[in-house]
Amino acid sequence: MTVSGVVALIIFFGTILASLKGWISQRLFPMQVALLIASLLIVIIGFALGERANPSVIITGTFLHPITATIAGFILAGALKSAGAFEAASAWIRKLQNSYLGVPFAVIVLMNIPTLLAMPCGRVWVSPLIPVALALSFDIAAKTGDRKMPVIIVSGLVINAAASCGPSLIGGIGLIGEGMGRYPSGSFSDHMQFAIMFMTAFAMIFSKYIYSETVSERMFDVESSEEVKDMSEHGTFSLLLFVTVIVATIIIKPAIPIQAILLCTTLFIMIIAKLGLDDLMRGIILHPLTAMISGFIAAGVLSMFGGFDVLVYLLGFISEHTPLGYVGVSVILIYIPILLPLPCGRIIAVSLIPGVLMFGEHIAQMAAIPRIQEVMIVSFILAGAASCGPSPLGGIGSIGEGRLRLKKSTGMFLSLSVFLAVPVAAFSVSAIGLSSESFSRGFLLEAVITGVVTGMITSYITTKKAFHPGGIAGGLVTSLLMLVL
Amino acid sequence: MKKINIFLFTAIVFYLGFIGARAFFSGYPFSLICYNCKSCDSICVIGIDPQGFMAASVADDPDIYIYVTNYRIYAGEAEKLDPDMIIQCNDKKIKVSAALNEGLISRDTEIITYKMKAKDAAKVCIECAACERVCPVKLPILDVIKGLKNPGREKSL
Ligand code: SF4
Ligand code: SF4
């Protein structure tokens, strides 16, 4: 443990806390600027303390994958919007709403799409799906009079997308844990997917009953008065193309980066719908991108001066010298990603997985229950993957807040949803164990329970009736499809 | 204040461009594609984390430390290779030079490595290509490894 590591950790935590609490004025120093200044301060103090540092650590700590996935997602969303794909999606969803299956079916399926068709970064899904979620939610709000509906549905979608990089079999965060822990490939996926369905339902509950803000009257008027546009041929085609490409990618798993696939799809849509570059640029929001990059830089500086090593050392010290012991500290360790929500769960996953494995092994030996290590690593990865949802440093949640023009952060209740969903994954792993085989009796039972319970919650929140056939059917269809895909 | 903010925001954008440029200069621009998924990590019998080679390419720096968790070497040899190499010793991760100075091991002790410089890790790689086969985007990891092994090529990394 080095002094510079301790200083780095204190400055890093201090800056995030001060920005979140408003002690650092966001008007004077936006989060990005505060993080860069904090990084500079850490570097100056580190050098003053005589530390040797290698700037390459900052570069290698900047994970390009989520950044490029976000840009590709934004560009594709811009193309889809300009081609009229969202109008087509909204029209289909409206038809679905008016069918026997009704609103709950449409809501539960829409919110769980990111985890069902899990991409290596949830940001790929957020940009194209938020406009559809907004259209659906304003529609429901107009019909039911529940003005919280946009926040409820967008929050559910956002946390689902944030966590979806955990179970993704095409380069998701779960693979990092499987790789570093040497577990069978894909063995974390189903456990996490079912827990994310619960996480989504929890986010809906909290946004309805705990979060106080609703979208502004002005936004309501604008969205509700927007005339319903007809489905254009280009819009329908673009939407079909997009869905087909994503489903094919999940099933075939081509050895092509997802960003390249998204850009090729965009190009195709541009040609068909005769779009220009301006149409694409409309979808790009710079705030989450710059926040994410500054978060990576700050985390890189933290790692360069041994901040993460200090964290692991401190946890070891607390476990040996306080009544919390190894068990108590392990619980804290699992939840560190949501206590320190960074813009991408990969930062914390790569930095702390060796520590989690070490703690897990220790407790497993102490309790003579080998499965404890598996439970810990899956729980930690789920918390890590979902942590970019509540992250104020350009997390996925900030995209949702931006689109809904919310003033109050949604971070608190999104964190709470993650907090409650992690034990679901832990219980699932302890009961079923890790294997890449999806079609066991245990998983089938879990799929049915998850589908029914989350379906009932969605039904209750959207229609005030827990036993709506559409909600339960939607939940079951989604959870069973998760076993297949 | 506004000007400082604009300057820093621009710096963030330039930083992204700088990383891209570094990867191109290293001669392995494909390393930018790496998902950081670590699928390659679980497959390596020597415990090398091949993603580290991608990171070395992005940073254009063969001296960054990467995980090599299952390689046995005599402590004396390890010290000669790199005194800052991290090894596994009595449940601790410690620099080989520190372990020798503290008398935890002698130069004849066979130790297991934990983290090595990317260029040293490349030298212990047996080129089985297992990592390439499991990579979801089929990155040519061996090209980077061979480049790191070859001293002439290493300079451009
Ligand atoms: S090629 Fe080298 S790094 Fe890759 S799996 Fe084989 S030994 Fe490990
Ligand atoms: S498997 Fe390929 S994409 Fe994944 S970390 Fe390794 S090199 Fe990168």
XYZ file of C-alpha atoms and ligand atoms in Angstrom:
658
model
C 0.000 0.000 0.000
C 1.513 3.348 -1.034
C 0.808 6.849 0.283
C 0.155 8.044 -3.246
C -2.410 5.246 -3.670
C -4.255 6.383 -0.543
C -4.165 10.025 -1.672
C -5.371 9.034 -5.146
C -8.273 7.063 -3.709
C -9.315 9.902 -1.387
C -9.183 12.526 -4.169
C -11.067 10.265 -6.582
C -13.847 9.388 -4.125
C -13.930 12.991 -2.873
C -14.391 14.412 -6.361
C -17.217 12.049 -7.251
C -18.973 12.693 -3.949
C -18.495 16.467 -4.145
C -19.838 16.560 -7.706
C -22.815 14.395 -6.816
C -23.674 16.399 -3.717
C -23.330 19.679 -5.578
C -20.392 20.855 -3.410
C -18.572 21.392 -6.699
C -20.805 23.589 -8.807
C -21.750 21.755 -12.002
C -22.132 25.114 -13.715
C -18.537 26.077 -12.979
C -16.960 22.643 -13.125
C -18.977 19.996 -14.963
C -18.236 16.432 -13.845
C -15.836 15.913 -16.757
C -13.745 18.945 -15.848
C -13.769 18.079 -12.137
C -12.494 14.587 -12.925
C -9.711 15.858 -15.171
C -8.602 18.384 -12.549
C -8.715 15.647 -9.881
C -6.587 13.420 -12.132
C -4.076 16.216 -12.581
C -3.958 16.750 -8.825
C -3.335 13.027 -8.234
C -0.503 13.058 -10.775
C 1.136 16.153 -9.229
C 0.899 14.754 -5.688
C 2.073 11.335 -6.880
C 5.172 12.822 -8.495
C 5.799 15.044 -5.467
C 5.768 11.879 -3.353
C 8.445 10.463 -5.618
C 6.294 7.840 -7.375
C 7.338 6.488 -10.741
C 4.376 6.339 -13.064
C 3.730 4.941 -16.491
C 1.194 6.946 -18.538
C 0.511 3.849 -20.655
C -1.570 2.583 -17.734
C -4.041 5.406 -18.384
C -4.250 4.526 -22.059
C -4.727 0.823 -21.379
C -7.347 1.718 -18.763
C -9.392 3.581 -21.383
C -11.639 0.882 -22.796
C -12.516 1.884 -26.304
C -15.170 -0.744 -26.772
C -17.997 0.964 -24.816
C -17.023 4.347 -26.270
C -17.160 3.169 -29.866
C -20.290 1.105 -29.157
C -21.977 4.246 -27.825
C -20.994 6.286 -30.877
C -22.153 3.519 -33.238
C -25.425 3.234 -31.272
C -26.014 6.987 -31.463
C -25.300 7.088 -35.201
C -27.607 4.156 -35.899
C -30.319 5.722 -33.730
C -29.984 8.934 -35.766
C -30.427 6.983 -39.001
C -33.378 4.999 -37.643
C -35.070 8.178 -36.444
C -34.611 9.984 -39.735
C -35.809 6.966 -41.701
C -39.011 6.843 -39.627
C -38.267 3.523 -37.918
C -39.417 4.771 -34.535
C -42.798 5.763 -35.927
C -43.090 2.249 -37.332
C -42.090 0.708 -33.989
C -44.529 2.941 -32.124
C -47.319 2.000 -34.512
C -46.660 -1.707 -33.973
C -46.523 -1.261 -30.241
C -49.771 0.690 -30.351
C -51.362 -2.233 -32.196
C -49.977 -4.599 -29.572
C -51.368 -2.397 -26.793
C -54.814 -2.555 -28.289
C -54.670 -6.323 -28.674
C -55.771 -8.911 -26.101
C -52.267 -8.934 -24.601
C -52.441 -5.207 -23.961
C -50.085 -2.692 -22.394
C -48.245 -4.947 -19.889
C -47.126 -7.305 -22.649
C -45.763 -4.438 -24.740
C -44.024 -2.865 -21.729
C -42.325 -5.980 -20.352
C -41.087 -7.146 -23.734
C -39.798 -3.686 -24.698
C -37.947 -3.141 -21.414
C -36.277 -6.539 -21.514
C -35.144 -6.418 -25.147
C -31.576 -5.301 -24.226
C -31.037 -8.324 -21.973
C -32.868 -10.715 -24.263
C -30.711 -9.718 -27.230
C -27.701 -8.805 -25.120
C -25.032 -6.745 -26.845
C -21.467 -6.312 -25.529
C -22.465 -2.807 -24.444
C -25.998 -1.833 -23.406
C -25.542 1.613 -24.942
C -26.082 -0.010 -28.345
C -29.721 -0.556 -27.372
C -30.488 2.538 -25.340
C -30.378 5.099 -28.127
C -32.683 3.252 -30.531
C -35.119 2.050 -27.852
C -35.617 5.202 -25.783
C -37.702 6.981 -28.450
C -39.942 3.911 -28.695
C -40.201 3.725 -24.890
C -41.078 7.427 -24.777
C -43.815 7.073 -27.375
C -45.277 4.083 -25.543
C -45.071 5.676 -22.109
C -46.657 9.000 -23.121
C -49.420 7.022 -24.761
C -50.076 5.031 -21.597
C -49.813 8.180 -19.476
C -52.404 9.903 -21.623
C -54.759 6.938 -21.300
C -54.305 6.163 -17.602
C -53.483 9.618 -16.295
C -50.335 8.262 -14.597
C -47.812 11.001 -15.305
C -44.964 8.957 -13.907
C -45.192 6.434 -16.727
C -42.341 7.931 -18.855
C -39.938 7.810 -15.895
C -41.080 4.289 -14.962
C -40.663 2.772 -18.415
C -37.467 4.620 -19.352
C -35.875 3.723 -15.985
C -36.745 0.061 -16.457
C -35.288 0.132 -19.945
C -32.173 2.009 -18.853
C -31.228 -0.337 -16.004
C -32.000 -3.345 -18.169
C -29.706 -2.038 -20.906
C -26.999 -1.056 -18.416
C -26.845 -4.533 -16.912
C -27.245 -6.342 -20.223
C -23.514 -6.263 -21.002
C -23.135 -8.690 -18.080
C -24.794 -11.734 -19.676
C -23.856 -10.886 -23.274
C -22.199 -13.856 -24.930
C -20.598 -11.645 -27.576
C -17.918 -9.927 -25.547
C -19.879 -9.037 -22.417
C -18.477 -8.379 -18.945
C -19.553 -11.835 -17.749
C -16.929 -13.280 -20.059
C -14.250 -11.353 -18.129
C -15.235 -13.146 -14.919
C -15.498 -16.493 -16.676
C -12.109 -15.891 -18.278
C -10.268 -14.720 -15.185
C -11.952 -17.248 -12.887
C -11.623 -20.042 -15.436
C -15.306 -20.970 -15.379
C -17.162 -22.524 -18.340
C -17.853 -19.962 -21.052
C -21.422 -18.640 -20.901
C -22.073 -20.153 -17.484
C -22.880 -16.790 -15.810
C -25.321 -15.683 -18.455
C -28.713 -17.186 -17.520
C -28.295 -16.441 -13.809
C -27.657 -12.794 -14.623
C -30.449 -12.513 -17.205
C -33.133 -13.604 -14.744
C -31.753 -11.330 -12.037
C -31.856 -8.425 -14.526
C -35.552 -9.077 -15.182
C -36.077 -8.604 -11.450
C -33.786 -5.545 -11.461
C -35.979 -4.002 -14.176
C -39.123 -4.691 -12.168
C -37.512 -3.169 -9.047
C -36.562 -0.033 -11.008
C -40.199 0.295 -12.093
C -41.411 -0.026 -8.510
C -38.908 2.507 -7.157
C -39.483 5.036 -9.909
C -43.201 4.840 -9.213
C -43.193 4.856 -5.420
C -39.895 6.470 -4.314
C -38.705 8.864 -7.025
C -40.602 12.116 -6.775
C -39.984 13.815 -10.117
C -42.136 13.473 -13.214
C -41.409 14.846 -16.667
C -42.168 18.533 -17.124
C -45.594 19.771 -18.201
C -44.007 21.267 -21.291
C -42.526 17.983 -22.389
C -45.847 16.309 -21.725
C -47.661 18.807 -23.890
C -45.106 18.518 -26.683
C -45.035 14.711 -26.697
C -48.788 14.245 -26.247
C -49.657 16.752 -28.954
C -47.277 15.170 -31.450
C -49.425 13.868 -34.230
C -49.268 10.178 -34.876
C -47.350 9.786 -38.111
C -48.124 7.014 -40.531
C -45.720 4.159 -40.985
C -43.509 4.872 -43.968
C -42.120 2.078 -46.103
C -38.586 3.179 -45.308
C -39.324 3.251 -41.596
C -40.761 -0.257 -41.551
C -37.918 -1.576 -43.650
C -35.241 0.066 -41.481
C -36.805 -1.299 -38.327
C -37.070 -4.806 -39.750
C -33.495 -4.616 -40.979
C -32.227 -3.470 -37.589
C -34.071 -6.195 -35.653
C -33.028 -8.882 -38.135
C -29.377 -7.844 -37.982
C -29.333 -7.874 -34.176
C -31.097 -11.254 -33.891
C -28.800 -12.735 -36.540
C -25.757 -11.375 -34.703
C -26.873 -12.998 -31.462
C -27.560 -16.351 -33.122
C -24.657 -16.537 -35.591
C -22.097 -14.640 -33.475
C -20.064 -13.527 -36.508
C -16.419 -12.643 -35.909
C -17.135 -9.029 -36.787
C -17.107 -6.244 -34.195
C -20.610 -5.148 -33.270
C -19.661 -1.536 -34.066
C -18.854 -2.507 -37.660
C -22.154 -4.382 -37.942
C -24.077 -1.354 -36.668
C -22.283 1.020 -39.038
C -22.923 -1.229 -42.044
C -26.594 -1.377 -41.063
C -26.583 2.425 -40.806
C -25.041 2.727 -44.250
C -27.692 0.445 -45.698
C -30.471 2.475 -44.074
C -28.870 5.689 -45.388
C -28.907 4.373 -48.937
C -32.458 3.025 -48.775
C -33.953 6.066 -47.013
C -31.704 8.549 -48.888
C -30.290 10.077 -45.709
C -27.429 12.545 -45.378
C -24.707 12.848 -42.750
C -26.696 15.513 -40.891
C -29.407 12.962 -40.195
C -26.897 10.710 -38.443
C -25.296 13.461 -36.391
C -28.645 14.348 -34.847
C -28.509 11.235 -32.677
C -25.131 11.984 -31.099
C -25.100 13.301 -27.520
C -21.633 14.356 -26.402
C -22.176 14.560 -22.633
C -22.179 10.825 -21.822
C -19.261 10.291 -24.203
C -17.022 12.954 -22.675
C -18.048 11.925 -19.159
C -17.185 8.318 -19.952
C -13.765 9.231 -21.321
C -12.930 11.495 -18.380
C -14.085 8.683 -16.062
C -11.693 6.310 -17.804
C -8.841 8.817 -17.503
C -9.501 9.318 -13.780
C -9.777 5.560 -13.165
C -6.557 5.060 -15.161
C -4.726 7.608 -13.005
C -6.138 5.921 -9.908
C -4.845 2.583 -11.093
C -1.463 4.097 -12.118
C -0.826 5.209 -8.531
C -2.103 1.979 -7.005
C -5.535 3.239 -5.867
C -7.241 -0.083 -6.590
C -4.470 -1.982 -4.784
C -5.091 0.221 -1.751
C -8.792 -0.599 -1.964
C -8.094 -4.353 -1.947
C -5.566 -3.908 0.881
C -8.065 -1.930 2.945
C -10.736 -4.555 2.439
C -8.286 -7.263 3.539
C -7.341 -5.215 6.598
C -10.969 -4.608 7.584
C -11.820 -8.277 7.178
C -9.000 -9.317 9.492
C -9.254 -6.581 12.114
C -12.928 -5.713 12.461
C -16.062 -7.652 13.423
C -17.176 -7.449 9.793
C -14.783 -10.278 9.032
C -14.383 -11.893 5.628
C -18.115 -12.446 5.166
C -19.031 -8.814 5.858
C -16.254 -7.473 3.669
C -17.208 -9.848 0.865
C -20.691 -8.361 0.836
C -19.154 -4.866 0.652
C -16.818 -6.032 -2.107
C -19.727 -7.360 -4.165
C -21.440 -3.989 -3.906
C -18.360 -1.814 -4.509
C -19.339 -1.255 -8.164
C -22.538 0.490 -7.092
C -20.831 2.350 -4.273
C -18.280 3.579 -6.820
C -20.323 3.672 -10.035
C -17.958 4.211 -12.940
C -19.002 4.852 -16.553
C -18.250 1.283 -17.577
C -18.358 -1.794 -15.372
C -15.305 -3.161 -17.147
C -12.999 -0.793 -15.257
C -13.967 -2.095 -11.860
C -14.359 -5.668 -13.101
C -10.829 -5.853 -14.483
C -9.357 -4.052 -11.468
C -11.084 -5.989 -8.729
C -11.903 -9.473 -10.053
C -8.605 -10.908 -8.773
C -9.520 -9.553 -5.327
C -13.040 -11.011 -5.511
C -11.690 -14.414 -6.531
C -9.194 -14.305 -3.675
C -11.858 -13.383 -1.100
C -14.252 -15.963 -2.549
C -11.665 -18.700 -2.300
C -10.849 -17.736 1.274
C -14.467 -17.848 2.432
C -15.159 -21.018 0.448
C -12.291 -22.693 2.294
C -13.387 -21.331 5.672
C -16.987 -22.469 5.209
C -16.060 -25.605 3.239
C -18.618 -24.613 0.581
C -16.785 -24.331 -2.777
C -19.769 -22.710 -4.493
C -19.298 -19.499 -2.493
C -16.615 -18.292 -4.876
C -18.987 -18.794 -7.827
C -21.761 -16.931 -6.009
C -19.434 -14.036 -5.230
C -18.004 -13.633 -8.685
C -21.399 -13.727 -10.460
C -22.881 -11.271 -7.949
C -19.919 -8.929 -8.302
C -20.047 -9.028 -12.106
C -23.773 -8.327 -12.131
C -23.293 -5.340 -9.814
C -20.358 -4.209 -11.993
C -22.236 -4.556 -15.273
C -25.286 -2.713 -13.946
C -23.227 0.001 -12.250
C -22.969 2.076 -15.425
C -26.736 2.598 -15.050
C -26.585 4.815 -11.953
C -23.120 6.207 -12.744
C -23.074 10.010 -12.845
C -19.893 9.839 -14.937
C -21.646 9.409 -18.254
C -23.507 6.285 -17.241
C -26.429 4.954 -19.243
C -28.817 6.494 -16.717
C -27.682 9.963 -17.748
C -28.889 9.260 -21.299
C -32.359 8.487 -19.870
C -32.311 11.546 -17.594
C -31.264 13.710 -20.529
C -34.039 12.424 -22.782
C -36.656 12.929 -20.050
C -35.139 16.320 -19.079
C -35.123 15.289 -15.424
C -33.392 17.575 -12.941
C -33.082 15.088 -10.109
C -30.663 12.199 -10.511
C -32.161 8.733 -10.895
C -28.914 7.197 -9.585
C -30.200 6.457 -6.084
C -33.147 4.270 -7.014
C -31.348 2.627 -9.905
C -28.597 1.636 -7.429
C -31.257 0.315 -5.095
C -32.674 -1.866 -7.884
C -29.214 -3.308 -8.520
C -28.730 -3.798 -4.790
C -31.883 -5.920 -4.551
C -31.368 -7.869 -7.765
C -27.840 -9.052 -6.931
C -29.088 -11.515 -4.242
C -31.423 -13.007 -6.869
C -28.386 -13.915 -8.991
C -26.530 -15.133 -5.892
C -29.439 -17.378 -4.916
C -29.719 -18.689 -8.463
C -26.026 -19.655 -8.597
C -26.095 -21.244 -5.154
C -29.170 -23.311 -6.066
C -28.318 -24.300 -9.635
C -24.543 -23.883 -9.889
C -22.488 -22.871 -12.905
C -22.751 -24.723 -16.164
C -23.060 -23.650 -19.773
C -26.099 -25.957 -20.114
C -29.261 -23.794 -20.206
C -31.953 -26.436 -20.412
C -31.855 -27.898 -16.940
C -34.932 -28.374 -14.766
C -33.572 -25.742 -12.377
C -33.282 -23.079 -15.067
C -36.715 -23.879 -16.492
C -38.276 -23.465 -13.057
C -36.378 -20.219 -12.523
C -37.514 -18.941 -15.929
C -41.161 -19.655 -15.123
C -40.989 -18.040 -11.658
C -39.120 -14.985 -13.005
C -41.511 -14.572 -15.940
C -44.651 -14.837 -13.797
C -43.446 -12.595 -10.943
C -41.966 -9.818 -13.101
C -44.998 -10.062 -15.416
C -47.319 -9.519 -12.452
C -45.289 -6.551 -11.207
C -45.361 -4.958 -14.672
C -49.097 -5.584 -14.973
C -49.776 -4.026 -11.590
C -47.699 -0.926 -12.293
C -49.129 -0.331 -15.743
C -52.771 -1.406 -15.277
C -53.265 -1.738 -11.502
C -54.169 -5.406 -12.093
C -51.553 -7.941 -11.026
C -53.183 -10.839 -12.859
C -53.257 -9.415 -16.354
C -52.782 -12.216 -18.904
C -50.647 -9.966 -21.144
C -48.144 -9.190 -18.396
C -47.737 -12.807 -17.356
C -47.556 -13.989 -20.976
C -44.984 -11.271 -21.773
C -42.900 -12.220 -18.738
C -42.980 -15.898 -19.645
C -42.188 -15.343 -23.314
C -39.231 -13.132 -22.360
C -37.787 -15.390 -19.675
C -38.145 -18.568 -21.737
C -36.588 -16.881 -24.764
C -33.638 -15.946 -22.542
C -32.931 -19.640 -22.108
C -32.930 -20.137 -25.855
C -30.959 -17.072 -27.013
C -13.845 29.486 -16.515
C -15.768 28.800 -19.700
C -12.534 28.822 -21.676
C -10.898 26.303 -19.348
C -13.925 24.043 -19.641
C -13.914 24.251 -23.420
C -10.190 23.537 -23.455
C -10.609 20.458 -21.248
C -13.573 19.142 -23.240
C -11.528 19.522 -26.419
C -8.634 17.760 -24.697
C -10.926 14.790 -23.985
C -11.824 14.518 -27.666
C -8.162 14.827 -28.694
C -7.204 12.179 -26.164
C -9.500 9.744 -27.952
C -7.826 10.598 -31.264
C -4.422 10.220 -29.642
C -5.229 6.651 -28.546
C -6.326 5.766 -32.072
C -3.102 7.241 -33.462
C -0.953 5.290 -30.953
C -2.576 2.040 -32.022
C -1.867 2.834 -35.660
C 1.771 3.692 -34.906
C 2.222 0.406 -33.056
C 1.471 -1.325 -36.338
C -1.487 -3.231 -34.879
C -4.530 -0.973 -35.335
C -6.814 -4.018 -35.007
C -6.066 -3.923 -31.285
C -8.567 -1.053 -31.078
C -11.312 -3.597 -31.767
C -10.630 -5.685 -28.640
C -13.792 -6.094 -26.522
C -11.812 -6.549 -23.264
C -13.928 -9.643 -22.754
C -11.025 -11.818 -21.514
C -12.394 -14.924 -23.251
C -8.804 -15.500 -24.312
C -7.646 -15.414 -20.699
C -9.402 -18.600 -19.612
C -7.904 -20.695 -22.373
C -4.177 -20.000 -21.993
C -2.382 -22.880 -20.272
C 0.404 -20.567 -19.133
C -2.082 -18.229 -17.548
C -1.197 -15.376 -19.892
C -3.900 -12.765 -20.333
C -3.597 -12.236 -24.106
C -5.771 -9.138 -23.882
C -2.671 -7.560 -22.358
C -0.961 -7.840 -25.743
C -3.823 -5.853 -27.260
C -3.432 -3.269 -24.503
C 0.321 -3.074 -25.197
C -0.461 -2.398 -28.860
C -3.027 0.299 -28.096
C -0.533 1.994 -25.774
C 2.345 1.251 -28.157
C 4.307 0.158 -25.091
C 5.823 -3.345 -24.715
C 6.696 -2.656 -21.069
C 3.201 -2.593 -19.621
C 2.510 -5.340 -17.098
C 0.073 -8.096 -17.976
C -1.176 -11.144 -16.068
C 0.850 -14.354 -16.442
C -0.463 -16.459 -13.581
C 0.731 -19.965 -14.296
C 4.354 -19.770 -15.399
C 7.125 -21.354 -13.330
C 10.592 -19.843 -13.334
C 13.587 -19.735 -10.989
C 13.609 -16.567 -8.906
C 17.157 -15.719 -9.999
C 16.150 -15.912 -13.659
C 13.037 -13.852 -13.012
C 15.113 -11.181 -11.256
C 17.535 -11.070 -14.165
C 14.656 -10.695 -16.625
C 12.875 -7.950 -14.673
C 13.378 -7.229 -10.958
C 9.948 -5.527 -10.877
C 8.164 -8.658 -12.112
C 5.268 -9.508 -9.744
C 5.262 -13.066 -8.437
C 2.987 -15.154 -6.202
C 4.635 -15.820 -2.878
C 2.935 -17.162 0.278
C -0.503 -15.932 -0.810
C 1.004 -12.505 -1.534
C 1.678 -10.733 -4.811
C 5.101 -9.163 -4.522
C 7.950 -7.903 -6.707
C 10.538 -10.630 -7.192
C 13.329 -8.274 -6.041
C 11.408 -7.471 -2.844
C 10.739 -11.166 -2.144
C 14.472 -11.856 -2.525
C 15.485 -8.880 -0.359
C 13.058 -9.891 2.381
C 14.447 -13.406 2.282
C 11.066 -14.945 1.450
C 12.689 -16.918 -1.382
C 16.186 -17.655 -2.646
C 17.447 -17.353 -6.220
C 17.100 -21.137 -6.611
C 13.444 -21.189 -5.600
C 11.005 -22.039 -8.362
C 8.293 -19.405 -8.249
C 5.006 -18.796 -10.073
C 4.651 -15.486 -11.864
C 1.697 -13.097 -11.514
C 2.402 -10.084 -13.729
C 5.131 -9.638 -16.342
C 6.019 -7.036 -18.940
C 4.155 -7.703 -22.199
C 7.443 -8.275 -24.055
C 8.551 -10.883 -21.453
C 5.140 -12.562 -21.514
C 5.438 -12.870 -25.296
C 8.696 -14.750 -24.828
C 7.076 -17.415 -22.637
C 4.088 -17.854 -24.968
C 4.151 -21.223 -26.735
C 2.181 -19.890 -29.719
C -0.532 -22.524 -29.458
C -3.089 -19.999 -30.858
C -5.788 -21.185 -28.468
C -6.464 -17.554 -27.538
C -7.080 -16.596 -31.156
C -9.558 -19.406 -31.629
C -11.813 -18.301 -28.749
C -11.644 -14.575 -29.486
C -15.184 -13.467 -30.448
C -13.794 -11.093 -33.090
C -10.944 -13.395 -34.121
C -8.179 -10.855 -33.502
C -4.775 -12.011 -34.767
C -3.243 -12.025 -31.277
C -0.274 -14.106 -32.446
C 0.823 -11.318 -34.809
C 1.333 -9.052 -31.807
C 3.040 -11.813 -29.816
C 5.449 -12.520 -32.671
C 6.109 -8.798 -33.033
C 6.950 -8.545 -29.343
C 9.227 -11.583 -29.536
C 11.139 -10.167 -32.460
C 13.435 -7.432 -31.117
C 13.359 -5.516 -34.417
C 9.585 -5.512 -34.445
C 9.471 -4.747 -30.751
C 10.897 -1.271 -31.339
C 7.856 -0.207 -33.235
C 5.591 -1.330 -30.417
S -0.821 -18.462 -28.089
Fe 0.351 -17.882 -26.260
S -0.992 -16.425 -25.201
Fe -2.279 -17.516 -26.684
S -3.139 -19.239 -25.518
Fe -1.277 -20.022 -26.511
S 0.324 -19.702 -24.968
Fe -1.406 -18.451 -24.322
S -10.856 -12.644 -26.612
Fe -10.303 -11.158 -28.202
S -11.733 -9.465 -27.848
Fe -11.753 -10.691 -25.979
S -10.177 -9.756 -24.674
Fe -9.187 -11.392 -25.810
S -8.306 -10.356 -27.587
Fe -9.839 -8.971 -26.742
